[in-house]
PDB file of C-alpha atoms and ligand atoms in Angstrom:
ATOM      1  CA  MET A  26     -12.967  25.532  24.793  1.00 78.00           C
ATOM      2  CA  ALA A  27     -15.908  24.147  26.524  1.00 77.00           C
ATOM      3  CA  ASP A  28     -18.989  25.027  23.595  1.00 94.00           C
ATOM      4  CA  CYS A  29     -16.464  23.526  20.477  1.00 98.00           C
ATOM      5  CA  LEU A  30     -18.085  19.747  19.098  1.00 98.00           C
ATOM      6  CA  PHE A  31     -15.170  18.428  18.713  1.00 98.00           C
ATOM      7  CA  CYS A  32     -13.279  19.621  22.048  1.00 98.00           C
ATOM      8  CA  ARG A  33     -16.236  17.823  24.031  1.00 97.00           C
ATOM      9  CA  ILE A  34     -15.125  14.922  21.879  1.00 98.00           C
ATOM     10  CA  VAL A  35     -11.249  15.001  22.677  1.00 98.00           C
ATOM     11  CA  ALA A  36     -12.342  15.058  26.078  1.00 97.00           C
ATOM     12  CA  GLY A  37     -15.125  12.358  25.673  1.00 97.00           C
ATOM     13  CA  GLU A  38     -18.150  14.641  26.735  1.00 96.00           C
ATOM     14  CA  VAL A  39     -19.332  13.523  23.406  1.00 97.00           C
ATOM     15  CA  PRO A  40     -18.957  10.131  22.223  1.00 98.00           C
ATOM     16  CA  ALA A  41     -17.133   8.937  18.625  1.00 98.00           C
ATOM     17  CA  THR A  42     -16.699   6.198  16.669  1.00 98.00           C
ATOM     18  CA  ILE A  43     -12.734   6.221  17.523  1.00 98.00           C
ATOM     19  CA  VAL A  44     -11.021   4.902  14.961  1.00 98.00           C
ATOM     20  CA  ALA A  45      -6.913   5.757  16.109  1.00 98.00           C
ATOM     21  CA  GLU A  46      -5.797   8.249  18.801  1.00 97.00           C
ATOM     22  CA  THR A  47      -1.605   9.725  19.169  1.00 97.00           C
ATOM     23  CA  ALA A  48      -0.104  11.899  21.476  1.00 97.00           C
ATOM     24  CA  ASP A  49      -1.349  14.941  19.926  1.00 97.00           C
ATOM     25  CA  THR A  50      -4.803  13.449  17.317  1.00 98.00           C
ATOM     26  CA  ILE A  51      -7.633  11.472  17.587  1.00 98.00           C
ATOM     27  CA  ALA A  52      -9.968  10.024  15.025  1.00 98.00           C
ATOM     28  CA  PHE A  53     -13.496   9.306  14.266  1.00 98.00           C
ATOM     29  CA  ARG A  54     -16.159   7.967  12.117  1.00 98.00           C
ATOM     30  CA  ASP A  55     -18.034  11.064  10.495  1.00 98.00           C
ATOM     31  CA  ILE A  56     -21.549  10.867  11.872  1.00 98.00           C
ATOM     32  CA  ASN A  57     -23.047  11.698   8.235  1.00 98.00           C
ATOM     33  CA  PRO A  58     -20.816   9.551   6.239  1.00 98.00           C
ATOM     34  CA  GLN A  59     -20.223  10.882   2.730  1.00 98.00           C
ATOM     35  CA  ALA A  60     -17.957   7.665   1.451  1.00 98.00           C
ATOM     36  CA  PRO A  61     -17.490   4.654   2.467  1.00 98.00           C
ATOM     37  CA  VAL A  62     -14.458   5.841   4.188  1.00 98.00           C
ATOM     38  CA  HIS A  63     -15.365   9.681   5.769  1.00 98.00           C
ATOM     39  CA  VAL A  64     -13.241  10.003   9.258  1.00 99.00           C
ATOM     40  CA  LEU A  65     -12.346  12.889  10.298  1.00 99.00           C
ATOM     41  CA  VAL A  66      -9.035  13.265  12.055  1.00 99.00           C
ATOM     42  CA  ILE A  67      -8.044  16.338  14.276  1.00 98.00           C
ATOM     43  CA  PRO A  68      -5.882  18.200  16.761  1.00 98.00           C
ATOM     44  CA  ARG A  69      -6.379  17.442  20.330  1.00 98.00           C
ATOM     45  CA  GLU A  70      -4.911  21.581  20.716  1.00 98.00           C
ATOM     46  CA  HIS A  71      -8.144  23.662  19.873  1.00 98.00           C
ATOM     47  CA  HIS A  72      -7.342  25.401  16.440  1.00 98.00           C
ATOM     48  CA  THR A  73      -9.923  27.101  14.424  1.00 98.00           C
ATOM     49  CA  ASP A  74      -8.466  26.136  10.985  1.00 98.00           C
ATOM     50  CA  ILE A  75      -5.567  24.322   9.028  1.00 98.00           C
ATOM     51  CA  ALA A  76      -4.824  27.768   8.313  1.00 98.00           C
ATOM     52  CA  ALA A  77      -4.769  28.938  11.849  1.00 98.00           C
ATOM     53  CA  LEU A  78      -3.002  25.417  12.582  1.00 98.00           C
ATOM     54  CA  ALA A  79      -0.495  25.526  10.273  1.00 98.00           C
ATOM     55  CA  ALA A  80       0.525  29.235  11.424  1.00 98.00           C
ATOM     56  CA  ALA A  81       0.375  28.792  14.849  1.00 98.00           C
ATOM     57  CA  ASP A  82       2.567  24.932  15.292  1.00 98.00           C
ATOM     58  CA  PRO A  83       3.544  23.725  11.497  1.00 98.00           C
ATOM     59  CA  GLY A  84       4.800  20.449  13.060  1.00 98.00           C
ATOM     60  CA  LEU A  85       1.156  19.060  13.986  1.00 98.00           C
ATOM     61  CA  ALA A  86       0.352  20.276  11.463  1.00 98.00           C
ATOM     62  CA  GLY A  87       2.993  17.740   9.735  1.00 98.00           C
ATOM     63  CA  ARG A  88       1.726  15.305  12.063  1.00 98.00           C
ATOM     64  CA  LEU A  89      -1.859  16.309  11.278  1.00 98.00           C
ATOM     65  CA  CYS A  90      -1.515  15.045   7.696  1.00 98.00           C
ATOM     66  CA  ALA A  91       0.920  12.345   8.479  1.00 98.00           C
ATOM     67  CA  ASP A  92      -1.709  10.915  11.210  1.00 98.00           C
ATOM     68  CA  ALA A  93      -4.307  11.412   7.916  1.00 98.00           C
ATOM     69  CA  ALA A  94      -2.404   8.792   5.946  1.00 98.00           C
ATOM     70  CA  ALA A  95      -1.952   6.706   8.616  1.00 98.00           C
ATOM     71  CA  VAL A  96      -5.478   6.102   8.840  1.00 98.00           C
ATOM     72  CA  ALA A  97      -6.072   5.725   5.569  1.00 98.00           C
ATOM     73  CA  LYS A  98      -3.685   2.724   5.093  1.00 98.00           C
ATOM     74  CA  GLY A  99      -5.363   1.348   7.681  1.00 98.00           C
ATOM     75  CA  GLU A 100      -8.142   1.626   6.025  1.00 98.00           C
ATOM     76  CA  GLY A 101      -7.341   0.143   3.702  1.00 98.00           C
ATOM     77  CA  VAL A 102      -7.924   3.199   1.228  1.00 98.00           C
ATOM     78  CA  GLY A 103      -4.271   4.340   1.688  1.00 97.00           C
ATOM     79  CA  GLY A 104      -3.364   3.263  -2.498  1.00 95.00           C
ATOM     80  CA  ALA A 105      -6.253   6.181  -3.730  1.00 97.00           C
ATOM     81  CA  PHE A 106      -7.619   8.529  -0.720  1.00 98.00           C
ATOM     82  CA  ARG A 107      -8.998  12.681  -0.926  1.00 98.00           C
ATOM     83  CA  LEU A 108      -7.665  15.051   2.082  1.00 98.00           C
ATOM     84  CA  VAL A 109     -10.094  17.740   3.027  1.00 98.00           C
ATOM     85  CA  PHE A 110      -9.827  21.043   4.896  1.00 98.00           C
ATOM     86  CA  ASN A 111     -12.755  23.263   4.334  1.00 98.00           C
ATOM     87  CA  THR A 112     -11.727  26.180   5.784  1.00 98.00           C
ATOM     88  CA  GLY A 113     -14.519  29.218   5.753  1.00 98.00           C
ATOM     89  CA  ALA A 114     -17.884  29.160   6.010  1.00 98.00           C
ATOM     90  CA  GLU A 115     -18.521  29.954   2.660  1.00 97.00           C
ATOM     91  CA  VAL A 116     -16.736  26.229   2.107  1.00 96.00           C
ATOM     92  CA  GLY A 117     -18.641  24.533   3.805  1.00 95.00           C
ATOM     93  CA  GLN A 118     -16.754  24.427   6.799  1.00 98.00           C
ATOM     94  CA  SER A 119     -19.547  23.780   9.913  1.00 98.00           C
ATOM     95  CA  VAL A 120     -17.484  23.174  12.718  1.00 98.00           C
ATOM     96  CA  PHE A 121     -14.226  25.455  13.549  1.00 98.00           C
ATOM     97  CA  HIS A 122     -11.631  23.262  15.025  1.00 98.00           C
ATOM     98  CA  VAL A 123     -10.001  22.170  11.797  1.00 98.00           C
ATOM     99  CA  HIS A 124      -9.997  18.328  11.171  1.00 98.00           C
ATOM    100  CA  CYS A 125      -8.871  16.068   8.302  1.00 98.00           C
ATOM    101  CA  HIS A 126     -11.398  14.247   6.627  1.00 98.00           C
ATOM    102  CA  VAL A 127     -10.169  11.209   4.612  1.00 98.00           C
ATOM    103  CA  LEU A 128     -12.173  10.272   1.878  1.00 98.00           C
ATOM    104  CA  GLY A 129     -11.932   7.023   0.329  1.00 98.00           C
ATOM    105  CA  GLY A 130     -13.337   3.606  -0.947  1.00 98.00           C
ATOM    106  CA  ARG A 131     -15.277   5.078  -4.004  1.00 97.00           C
ATOM    107  CA  PRO A 132     -14.878   7.471  -6.761  1.00 96.00           C
ATOM    108  CA  PHE A 133     -14.477  10.992  -6.777  1.00 96.00           C
ATOM    109  CA  THR A 134     -14.228  12.828  -8.973  1.00 95.00           C
ATOM    110  CA  TRP A 135     -12.046  16.259 -10.133  1.00 96.00           C
ATOM    111  CA  PRO A 136     -12.541  18.985  -9.230  1.00 94.00           C
ATOM    112  CA  PRO A 137     -15.443  18.934  -6.557  1.00 87.00           C
ATOM    113  CA  GLY A 138     -18.130  20.305  -6.777  1.00 78.00           C
TER     114      GLY A 138
HETATM  115  P1  5GP B 123     -16.828  20.576   8.321  1.00 62.95           P
HETATM  116  O1  5GP B 123     -18.594  21.013   6.890  1.00 62.95           O
HETATM  117  O2  5GP B 123     -16.891  21.663   9.108  1.00 62.95           O
HETATM  118  O3  5GP B 123     -15.911  20.652   7.157  1.00 62.95           O
HETATM  119  O4  5GP B 123     -16.353  19.485   9.110  1.00 62.95           O
HETATM  120  C1  5GP B 123     -17.940  19.011  10.153  1.00 62.95           C
HETATM  121  C2  5GP B 123     -18.892  16.541   9.540  1.00 62.95           C
HETATM  122  O5  5GP B 123     -18.696  16.720  11.440  1.00 62.95           O
HETATM  123  C3  5GP B 123     -19.100  16.624   9.062  1.00 62.95           C
HETATM  124  O6  5GP B 123     -18.745  16.197   7.840  1.00 62.95           O
HETATM  125  C4  5GP B 123     -19.864  15.946  10.015  1.00 62.95           C
HETATM  126  O7  5GP B 123     -21.384  14.442   9.069  1.00 62.95           O
HETATM  127  C5  5GP B 123     -19.012  16.196  11.097  1.00 62.95           C
HETATM  128  N1  5GP B 123     -20.036  16.131  12.316  1.00 62.95           N
HETATM  129  C6  5GP B 123     -21.100  16.707  12.798  1.00 62.95           C
HETATM  130  N2  5GP B 123     -21.335  17.188  14.302  1.00 62.95           N
HETATM  131  C7  5GP B 123     -20.714  15.470  14.690  1.00 62.95           C
HETATM  132  C8  5GP B 123     -20.364  14.384  15.206  1.00 62.95           C
HETATM  133  O8  5GP B 123     -21.066  14.857  16.690  1.00 62.95           O
HETATM  134  N3  5GP B 123     -20.086  12.900  15.626  1.00 62.95           N
HETATM  135  C9  5GP B 123     -19.449  12.880  14.407  1.00 62.95           C
HETATM  136  N4  5GP B 123     -18.673  12.552  15.000  1.00 62.95           N
HETATM  137  N5  5GP B 123     -19.065  13.779  13.291  1.00 62.95           N
HETATM  138  C10 5GP B 123     -20.103  15.002  12.691  1.00 62.95           C
HETATM  139 ZN1   ZN B 124     -11.906  22.580  19.213  1.00 62.95          ZN
END
């Protein structure tokens, strides 16, 4: 999608600090990190959110989660990390290309605010 920021990162039209790539996914550092480790993992293919992705291609949704866990390990936080898929503007989704936040490197509270 030409007007999608994360499709533009996939296409190399918008710069990003890429930390990992697979055939299906890319992982890059969040521009406004909320933790010492804050990486976004996205499918190269455009899907609006995790619900749409899981419905369209559950295998890709699974690979996205596996790649997110591999990123946590690669960032040195494989033993304790949080994965977040904001789904819907009301809960904070601001980019409507599915992305998994990989967060770690500091304590987190539960439940989230
Ligand atoms: P959401 O709020 O949709 O769950 O998460 C979107 C995330 O994308 C935010 O954490 C925000 O900081 C990040 N973000 C927005 N624009 C850019 C950008 O141009 N580059 C990078 N690397 N991250 C971005
Ligand atoms: Zn997109």
